[in-house]
């Protein structure tokens, strides 16, 4: 999984923007022409139902054939009943962040927290997970090497934010519950990796010969590594994006190709490849149970699948309609409202009436960069990703990527105005105007905002921006950069949209409410409560690291994403 950590956030603004005048006649933004009357109330519905996980990655079976699955963004490890599809939480957030999971013969579970560079373990009977290794940015995959009459050894790799294979010291695991136990900092320069610059050694496994076998994500190869001699040999190549490998008990080697959605069997001796099954792009990991049954995860479809390696068919164990819904926008046309959703591992469109979903772009199968912010106009959908510091233009009609712009500083949201101008807000506090055919010219219009999170275009060349850290909504003139506070004293405002009644609809994450705010005087009205939103970020990431998105259609219907439930709420106006 390729998540890229954001730069450190800016501190609170040095000087707050002036407040908006209290009267409608004293410079407040005019409402849209002939605005719709404000609704008397809203009826709350679920447009898209929720699901388990928040993107599902690593898998592992214990000796009792219980299946465990990890989620990075959800920061949770789950136990999955492969027959019923029932799911329960084993390690809750934040310690449960797991890109990969490995289980030793004695039941000790280890996992990698990708975003924090930490390896955790939990021994049988241990009450809480404990960190045993730190200082490993992008720590991704791990496995125990088990040899007869020897103590298990633990190996782990950095991928995407590093490129190295490490042996992790676990001699002191017996003392892990002691108050004075301290994890080893592998980033202090005192310890060296076994190998570096390997090409992205991802989900690996030890074979019957005691050698490590794994995929090189960036080279399209499966390799064999002697961890004691620090040598690497190519076993098979020609993959598009190999993500993980596992051996069954008979010594058969299976490989996941995430870009093609394929499961491939490889002869470890000859390198010959046989296509076993084809699912959809976005597969991430696999595990094999005691009966040699192959299970795979899909980060895009938030699912786990049992693959029949004889027929190539597969059965869904558990799956979600959405993975991690974040920013959302709505386009109204001919009485139909279509949502455009940044679902972190995909870009999807959703029918506002039926909830029917169309996945337009999938991570690792298409040109897409972990989208979290979304806006839309007649021509383009604009996606923003603070994970990868990118802003992307997508053709609204065809759903194809048009352009990806790089090198922003943790972009939270972006809009293309009615004039065709592109504006981006960055987590560090800037509003940036982007011009030039390749987006190479960038001008800071406003700065020192406190964790700007989402924005909505208003009339007369202005935007409204939520500042999460100070609980403020500001109106910014896109010509001059001048700012005025529209509302303050909010608790964690995130998504924002301008409704046809001239009011701003805002997700107040701190209270799990949606508010309607009059931009003329800042007065606010409760629209809905008990909207499950607000996953807590790990330290160093934007406070709204999965943005609660808000969109309002021409009908006045309000759509809200729920990162906690992986659902979309629909708030229907009652006049």
XYZ file of C-alpha atoms in Angstrom:
575
model
C 0.000 0.000 0.000
C 1.516 3.344 -1.060
C 0.470 6.036 1.347
C 2.756 9.035 1.563
C 2.823 11.010 4.797
C 2.015 14.685 4.692
C 4.466 17.402 5.713
C 4.149 18.919 9.154
C 1.195 21.233 9.495
C 1.443 24.949 10.038
C 0.625 26.456 13.402
C -2.480 28.516 14.017
C -2.689 31.724 11.966
C -0.694 34.672 13.215
C -3.630 37.021 12.885
C -7.277 36.041 12.430
C -9.278 37.359 9.517
C -11.762 40.138 10.308
C -15.288 39.059 11.084
C -18.106 39.513 8.607
C -20.371 42.494 9.341
C -23.527 41.582 11.191
C -26.068 43.023 8.804
C -26.958 41.802 5.351
C -26.454 45.255 3.895
C -22.910 45.689 5.135
C -20.844 43.772 2.654
C -22.043 40.204 3.186
C -21.966 37.868 0.227
C -25.236 38.071 -1.688
C -27.273 34.897 -1.859
C -27.852 33.214 -5.239
C -30.477 34.835 -7.447
C -33.953 33.880 -6.213
C -32.719 31.403 -3.627
C -34.872 28.480 -2.629
C -36.683 29.002 0.697
C -34.881 27.245 3.565
C -36.438 23.852 4.334
C -38.404 23.453 7.548
C -36.606 20.174 8.298
C -34.751 17.262 6.728
C -35.476 13.542 6.610
C -32.327 11.493 7.208
C -31.698 8.370 5.138
C -28.772 6.104 4.255
C -28.099 6.368 0.528
C -25.161 3.908 0.537
C -24.940 1.423 3.442
C -21.830 1.043 5.544
C -19.364 -1.811 5.859
C -16.513 -3.266 7.883
C -12.890 -2.190 7.450
C -11.556 1.101 6.100
C -9.575 -0.372 3.287
C -8.374 -3.914 4.000
C -4.773 -4.988 3.465
C -2.749 -7.641 5.292
C -4.158 -11.090 6.091
C -2.936 -13.903 8.319
C -4.244 -17.180 9.721
C -3.319 -18.443 13.162
C -2.771 -22.125 13.983
C -6.520 -22.483 14.646
C -7.325 -21.169 11.153
C -8.812 -17.938 12.452
C -8.361 -15.172 9.876
C -7.080 -11.731 10.871
C -7.228 -8.663 8.604
C -5.612 -5.262 8.956
C -6.555 -1.723 7.946
C -4.079 1.162 7.754
C -6.487 4.101 7.560
C -8.908 2.436 9.988
C -5.965 1.665 12.319
C -7.666 -1.583 13.324
C -7.110 -5.344 13.198
C -10.192 -7.514 12.706
C -11.016 -11.212 13.085
C -13.085 -12.572 10.199
C -15.235 -15.701 10.192
C -14.599 -17.006 6.678
C -17.818 -19.037 6.643
C -20.324 -16.479 7.913
C -18.533 -13.259 7.002
C -18.923 -12.000 10.569
C -16.268 -9.505 11.660
C -15.136 -8.359 15.090
C -12.392 -6.023 16.275
C -9.268 -7.573 17.827
C -6.998 -4.518 18.138
C -8.696 -1.127 18.013
C -7.337 2.195 16.799
C -4.755 3.575 16.896
C -2.476 0.622 17.766
C -4.266 -1.653 15.273
C -2.926 0.118 12.173
C -1.763 -2.878 10.119
C -0.528 -3.005 6.562
C 0.661 -6.574 7.066
C 0.223 -9.192 9.805
C 2.354 -12.189 10.778
C 1.652 -14.801 13.446
C 4.350 -16.904 15.112
C 3.800 -20.575 16.061
C 3.200 -19.604 19.706
C 0.407 -17.217 18.658
C 2.418 -14.003 18.911
C 0.969 -11.550 16.401
C 3.136 -8.856 14.785
C 2.072 -6.107 12.413
C 3.337 -3.024 10.599
C 1.958 0.482 11.167
C 2.834 2.003 7.799
C 2.080 5.665 8.549
C 3.993 5.783 11.828
C 6.949 3.551 10.917
C 6.227 1.250 13.862
C 6.057 -2.515 14.375
C 3.705 -3.800 17.072
C 3.327 -7.183 18.717
C 0.721 -8.785 20.919
C 1.555 -12.048 22.664
C -1.090 -14.571 23.738
C -2.687 -13.302 26.942
C -1.137 -9.863 26.565
C -3.691 -7.161 27.362
C -2.433 -4.467 25.005
C -0.347 -4.252 21.878
C 3.167 -2.918 22.366
C 5.546 -1.257 19.915
C 8.811 -3.162 19.484
C 10.363 -1.155 16.628
C 10.181 2.476 15.548
C 11.933 4.766 13.064
C 10.975 2.734 9.987
C 9.020 5.034 7.618
C 6.875 3.016 5.232
C 7.284 -0.235 7.152
C 5.055 -2.455 5.114
C 5.474 -6.222 5.078
C 6.739 -8.774 7.574
C 7.014 -12.492 8.222
C 8.406 -14.875 10.793
C 11.093 -17.289 9.681
C 10.363 -20.556 11.462
C 12.994 -23.305 11.578
C 12.924 -26.559 13.505
C 14.533 -26.393 16.963
C 15.279 -22.680 16.561
C 13.651 -19.547 17.865
C 11.548 -17.755 15.206
C 13.100 -14.695 13.562
C 11.133 -11.656 12.358
C 11.864 -9.827 9.117
C 10.222 -6.678 7.744
C 10.530 -4.379 4.737
C 10.124 -0.691 4.064
C 8.311 0.120 0.833
C 7.302 3.462 -0.769
C 8.736 5.623 2.037
C 11.907 3.559 2.086
C 13.304 0.477 0.359
C 15.009 -1.943 2.710
C 14.857 -5.382 4.346
C 15.430 -5.570 8.106
C 15.709 -8.265 10.732
C 13.761 -7.138 13.781
C 15.237 -7.965 17.178
C 12.670 -10.003 19.139
C 14.953 -11.520 21.789
C 13.315 -9.407 24.486
C 9.706 -10.200 23.603
C 9.336 -12.069 26.880
C 9.705 -8.701 28.615
C 7.346 -6.790 26.368
C 4.745 -6.334 29.107
C 7.198 -4.804 31.556
C 6.711 -1.055 32.191
C 10.359 -0.340 31.380
C 10.236 -2.113 27.981
C 11.253 0.266 25.180
C 11.034 -0.289 21.426
C 14.209 -0.198 19.350
C 14.632 2.893 17.175
C 15.878 1.560 13.852
C 16.181 5.072 12.497
C 18.988 6.118 14.832
C 21.708 4.972 12.454
C 23.067 2.357 14.863
C 21.536 -0.590 13.004
C 21.792 -1.376 9.322
C 19.308 -3.169 7.044
C 20.123 -6.497 5.488
C 19.609 -5.071 1.993
C 18.551 -1.720 0.491
C 17.324 -0.405 -2.876
C 15.727 -3.718 -3.717
C 12.869 -2.403 -5.844
C 10.042 -2.440 -3.291
C 10.006 -5.872 -1.620
C 6.356 -6.149 -0.602
C 4.244 -8.952 0.938
C 6.729 -11.822 1.310
C 6.819 -15.355 2.692
C 9.459 -17.924 3.604
C 9.518 -21.008 1.418
C 10.095 -24.687 2.267
C 13.809 -24.124 1.515
C 14.080 -21.451 4.226
C 14.583 -18.689 1.660
C 12.519 -15.518 1.523
C 10.306 -15.128 -1.557
C 8.645 -11.839 -2.371
C 7.467 -9.427 -5.070
C 9.386 -6.372 -6.198
C 6.592 -3.830 -6.655
C 8.592 -1.455 -8.861
C 10.329 -4.072 -10.993
C 7.498 -6.493 -11.768
C 9.466 -9.450 -10.431
C 9.285 -12.181 -7.815
C 12.632 -12.817 -6.137
C 14.341 -15.222 -3.758
C 16.415 -13.709 -0.942
C 18.932 -15.436 1.292
C 18.548 -13.301 4.429
C 21.845 -14.533 5.912
C 23.995 -14.041 2.818
C 22.090 -10.895 1.681
C 21.744 -12.172 -1.883
C 18.756 -11.796 -4.198
C 17.851 -13.896 -7.246
C 15.010 -13.336 -9.722
C 12.538 -16.235 -9.740
C 9.953 -14.869 -12.209
C 9.256 -11.601 -13.980
C 6.748 -10.022 -16.353
C 4.261 -8.984 -13.683
C 2.674 -5.557 -13.862
C 2.545 -4.742 -10.135
C 3.151 -7.785 -7.947
C 2.019 -7.038 -4.393
C 2.289 -10.209 -2.308
C 3.198 -13.909 -2.357
C 2.395 -16.928 -0.176
C 3.205 -20.641 -0.140
C 0.632 -23.305 0.550
C 1.533 -26.406 2.555
C 2.398 -28.327 -0.586
C 5.018 -25.757 -1.594
C 2.975 -24.049 -4.308
C 3.770 -20.337 -4.633
C 0.913 -17.891 -5.345
C 1.370 -14.260 -6.378
C -1.049 -11.320 -6.340
C -0.744 -8.798 -9.196
C -2.606 -5.744 -7.909
C -2.645 -3.820 -11.197
C -4.236 -6.698 -13.122
C -6.305 -8.163 -10.287
C -4.727 -11.552 -10.923
C -3.683 -14.549 -8.838
C -0.750 -16.313 -10.500
C 0.911 -19.584 -9.509
C 4.693 -19.634 -9.929
C 6.983 -22.650 -10.053
C 9.676 -21.555 -7.599
C 12.273 -23.741 -9.319
C 11.653 -22.922 -12.980
C 9.874 -19.574 -12.755
C 7.016 -20.830 -14.930
C 3.760 -18.934 -14.347
C 0.147 -20.120 -14.507
C -2.810 -17.767 -14.284
C -5.112 -19.035 -11.532
C -7.849 -16.402 -11.288
C -8.705 -12.855 -12.330
C -10.624 -10.564 -9.996
C -10.503 -6.745 -10.198
C -7.515 -4.391 -9.927
C -6.717 -3.199 -6.425
C -5.944 -6.536 -4.767
C -3.471 -6.093 -1.930
C -2.562 -9.249 -0.043
C -3.293 -12.944 0.398
C -3.225 -15.685 3.009
C -3.593 -19.460 2.806
C -5.359 -21.519 5.479
C -4.634 -25.004 6.822
C -6.659 -26.554 4.006
C -4.597 -24.730 1.366
C -7.476 -22.388 0.522
C -6.357 -19.026 -0.897
C -7.903 -15.802 0.416
C -7.165 -12.354 -1.023
C -7.973 -8.774 -0.018
C -9.133 -5.863 -2.154
C -8.431 -2.370 -0.851
C -10.721 -0.874 -3.520
C -13.742 -3.051 -2.810
C -13.084 -3.315 0.926
C -13.378 -7.054 0.618
C -11.948 -10.483 1.312
C -12.439 -13.291 -1.219
C -11.917 -17.069 -1.262
C -10.347 -18.108 -4.561
C -10.843 -21.568 -6.040
C -7.393 -22.258 -7.483
C -8.746 -25.115 -9.597
C -11.603 -23.352 -11.393
C -10.541 -19.704 -11.061
C -13.882 -18.765 -9.521
C -14.116 -16.905 -6.222
C -16.544 -16.371 -3.365
C -17.044 -13.136 -1.464
C -16.389 -13.585 2.245
C -17.081 -9.950 3.130
C -17.244 -6.806 1.005
C -18.196 -3.148 1.236
C -19.997 -0.865 -1.176
C -17.371 1.794 -0.345
C -13.850 1.688 1.083
C -13.235 5.036 2.829
C -15.644 7.733 1.564
C -14.135 11.183 1.887
C -14.732 14.301 -0.235
C -17.925 14.363 -2.273
C -19.459 16.679 -4.873
C -22.769 16.572 -6.719
C -23.643 17.477 -10.301
C -27.304 18.184 -11.055
C -28.484 17.686 -14.616
C -31.978 17.207 -15.998
C -33.457 16.497 -12.596
C -30.828 13.843 -11.848
C -28.214 14.280 -9.130
C -24.949 12.391 -9.498
C -22.423 12.233 -6.689
C -18.710 12.252 -7.434
C -16.876 10.562 -4.587
C -13.247 10.454 -3.500
C -13.200 6.972 -1.963
C -9.421 6.980 -1.197
C -8.762 3.790 -3.192
C -11.105 4.723 -6.042
C -13.087 7.474 -7.738
C -16.772 6.546 -7.939
C -20.010 8.077 -9.108
C -23.255 7.426 -7.259
C -26.863 7.903 -8.340
C -28.375 10.350 -5.860
C -31.798 8.709 -6.153
C -30.955 4.993 -6.004
C -27.469 4.829 -4.504
C -26.231 2.786 -7.487
C -22.432 2.936 -7.696
C -20.160 3.107 -10.728
C -16.446 2.742 -10.016
C -14.734 4.906 -12.622
C -11.077 4.726 -11.531
C -9.358 2.145 -9.313
C -6.044 2.504 -7.470
C -3.186 0.634 -9.145
C -5.411 -0.362 -12.064
C -5.933 3.195 -13.383
C -4.270 6.611 -13.190
C -5.396 7.637 -9.709
C -3.667 9.058 -6.616
C -5.499 8.138 -3.391
C -8.188 10.855 -3.661
C -9.581 12.507 -0.524
C -10.990 15.806 -1.812
C -13.537 16.124 -4.635
C -15.276 18.910 -6.537
C -17.099 18.991 -9.849
C -18.153 21.332 -12.647
C -19.585 20.780 -16.105
C -16.249 19.670 -17.559
C -14.160 18.160 -14.806
C -14.079 16.370 -11.512
C -11.192 17.679 -9.421
C -9.602 15.227 -6.975
C -7.050 16.156 -4.307
C -4.764 13.867 -2.308
C -2.644 14.987 0.616
C -1.265 11.425 0.697
C 0.547 11.919 -2.606
C 0.615 15.744 -2.851
C -1.368 15.668 -6.090
C -4.377 17.320 -7.707
C -6.072 15.480 -10.561
C -8.465 16.510 -13.312
C -10.908 13.833 -14.477
C -13.308 14.144 -17.403
C -16.749 14.304 -15.800
C -18.512 12.511 -18.637
C -16.016 9.759 -19.542
C -14.506 9.280 -16.084
C -11.011 9.222 -17.581
C -8.026 10.972 -16.032
C -7.084 14.144 -17.905
C -4.182 15.516 -15.874
C -2.333 14.892 -12.604
C -0.480 17.818 -11.059
C 2.265 17.079 -8.534
C 4.347 18.777 -5.849
C 1.667 20.433 -3.769
C 2.097 20.578 -0.004
C -0.559 18.213 1.322
C -3.505 19.446 -0.793
C -6.773 18.949 1.076
C -9.243 20.211 -1.535
C -9.282 21.842 -4.957
C -11.861 23.513 -7.164
C -12.013 24.614 -10.775
C -14.173 27.715 -10.827
C -16.811 28.701 -13.335
C -14.036 30.718 -15.012
C -11.896 27.597 -15.388
C -9.351 28.700 -12.783
C -7.888 26.100 -10.411
C -7.533 26.804 -6.681
C -6.011 24.468 -4.102
C -5.947 24.570 -0.297
C -2.955 22.988 1.411
C -2.947 21.512 4.915
C -0.165 23.862 5.988
C -2.423 26.898 5.568
C -2.204 28.166 1.991
C -4.775 28.878 -0.708
C -2.940 28.518 -4.017
C -3.981 29.706 -7.480
C -2.716 27.360 -10.203
C -2.184 28.558 -13.765
C -0.202 27.526 -16.823
C -0.921 24.690 -19.220
C 0.875 22.176 -16.997
C -0.117 23.856 -13.740
C 3.440 25.063 -13.280
C 2.580 28.585 -12.119
C 1.401 28.720 -8.507
C 0.528 31.838 -6.557
C -0.293 31.897 -2.850
C -3.437 34.016 -2.450
C -3.941 33.454 1.274
C -1.760 31.898 3.945
C -1.578 31.129 7.665
C -4.957 29.415 7.778
C -5.306 26.814 10.546
C -5.657 23.379 8.926
C -7.870 24.417 5.985
C -9.879 21.348 5.103
C -12.562 21.924 2.457
C -13.942 24.729 0.339
C -16.993 25.724 -1.635
C -17.258 28.207 -4.471
C -19.629 31.108 -3.925
C -20.906 33.863 -6.210
C -18.855 36.928 -7.143
C -15.458 35.237 -7.290
C -15.208 34.036 -3.704
C -14.709 30.741 -1.890
C -15.673 29.589 1.581
C -13.051 27.565 3.470
C -13.363 25.536 6.668
C -10.443 25.892 9.083
C -10.545 22.747 11.168
C -8.048 23.723 13.848
C -9.768 26.979 14.859
C -13.376 26.027 14.129
C -13.736 28.848 11.631
C -15.288 29.393 8.211
C -13.683 32.134 6.151
C -14.733 33.819 2.938
C -11.824 34.545 0.620
C -11.840 36.906 -2.352
C -10.184 35.023 -5.213
C -9.013 38.257 -6.768
C -7.350 39.885 -3.769
C -7.000 37.100 -1.233
C -8.829 39.190 1.351
C -10.446 37.134 4.121
C -13.486 37.624 6.303
C -14.682 35.272 9.027
C -18.203 34.063 8.294
C -18.608 31.787 11.338
C -16.468 30.741 14.293
C -16.563 28.646 17.453
C -17.367 25.515 15.450
C -16.120 22.124 16.610
C -14.017 20.574 13.883
C -15.667 21.868 10.674
C -14.782 19.810 7.602
C -16.903 19.420 4.446
C -18.747 22.490 3.182
C -21.169 23.187 0.323
C -23.336 26.118 -0.761
C -26.996 25.173 -0.982
C -29.660 26.552 -3.352
C -31.158 28.393 -0.364
C -27.969 30.488 -0.100
C -26.828 28.825 3.118
C -23.590 26.957 3.763
C -23.984 23.322 4.761
C -21.124 22.228 7.007
C -20.075 18.950 8.653
C -19.256 19.746 12.283
C -17.282 16.633 13.119
C -16.784 17.450 16.795
C -20.530 17.136 17.404
C -21.314 14.693 14.562
C -23.809 17.218 13.208
C -24.549 18.929 9.913
C -25.255 22.643 10.235
C -26.735 25.212 7.861
C -24.979 28.567 8.257
C -26.177 31.860 6.816
C -23.080 33.495 5.299
C -24.628 36.949 5.766
C -24.668 36.904 9.547
C -23.200 33.551 10.648
C -26.459 32.306 12.161
C -26.668 28.527 12.230
C -29.375 25.882 12.164
C -29.066 22.196 12.995
C -29.804 20.061 9.935
C -28.933 16.575 11.194
C -27.237 14.914 14.126
C -25.741 11.504 14.894
C -23.894 11.405 11.578
C -21.048 8.972 12.230
C -17.990 10.951 11.213
C -14.509 11.800 12.353
C -11.894 9.036 12.249
C -9.057 10.160 14.495
C -5.735 10.758 12.746
C -2.355 9.493 13.818
C 0.020 12.197 15.126
C 1.576 14.384 12.448
C -1.241 13.957 9.927
C -3.926 16.529 9.075
C -6.601 16.641 11.808
C -9.209 15.844 9.146
C -7.119 13.113 7.593
C -10.227 11.508 6.086
C -12.446 14.469 5.266
C -16.161 14.293 5.972
C -17.558 15.456 2.652
C -20.720 17.498 2.142
C -22.524 18.173 -1.145
C -25.872 19.832 -1.887
C -27.853 19.176 -5.060
C -30.051 21.577 -6.953
C -33.035 19.952 -5.221
C -31.653 21.033 -1.851
C -30.856 17.446 -0.887
C -27.745 17.236 1.249
C -25.289 14.332 0.905
C -22.759 13.584 3.670
C -19.994 10.991 3.777
C -19.404 8.932 6.896
C -15.828 7.759 7.295
C -16.672 5.859 10.487
C -19.486 3.836 8.865
C -18.158 3.826 5.284
C -21.605 5.105 4.316
C -23.264 8.071 2.620
C -26.157 9.852 4.291
C -28.917 11.581 2.359
C -30.754 14.493 3.988
C -33.988 15.250 2.133
C -35.454 18.758 2.579
C -39.025 19.127 3.800
C -40.742 22.411 2.859
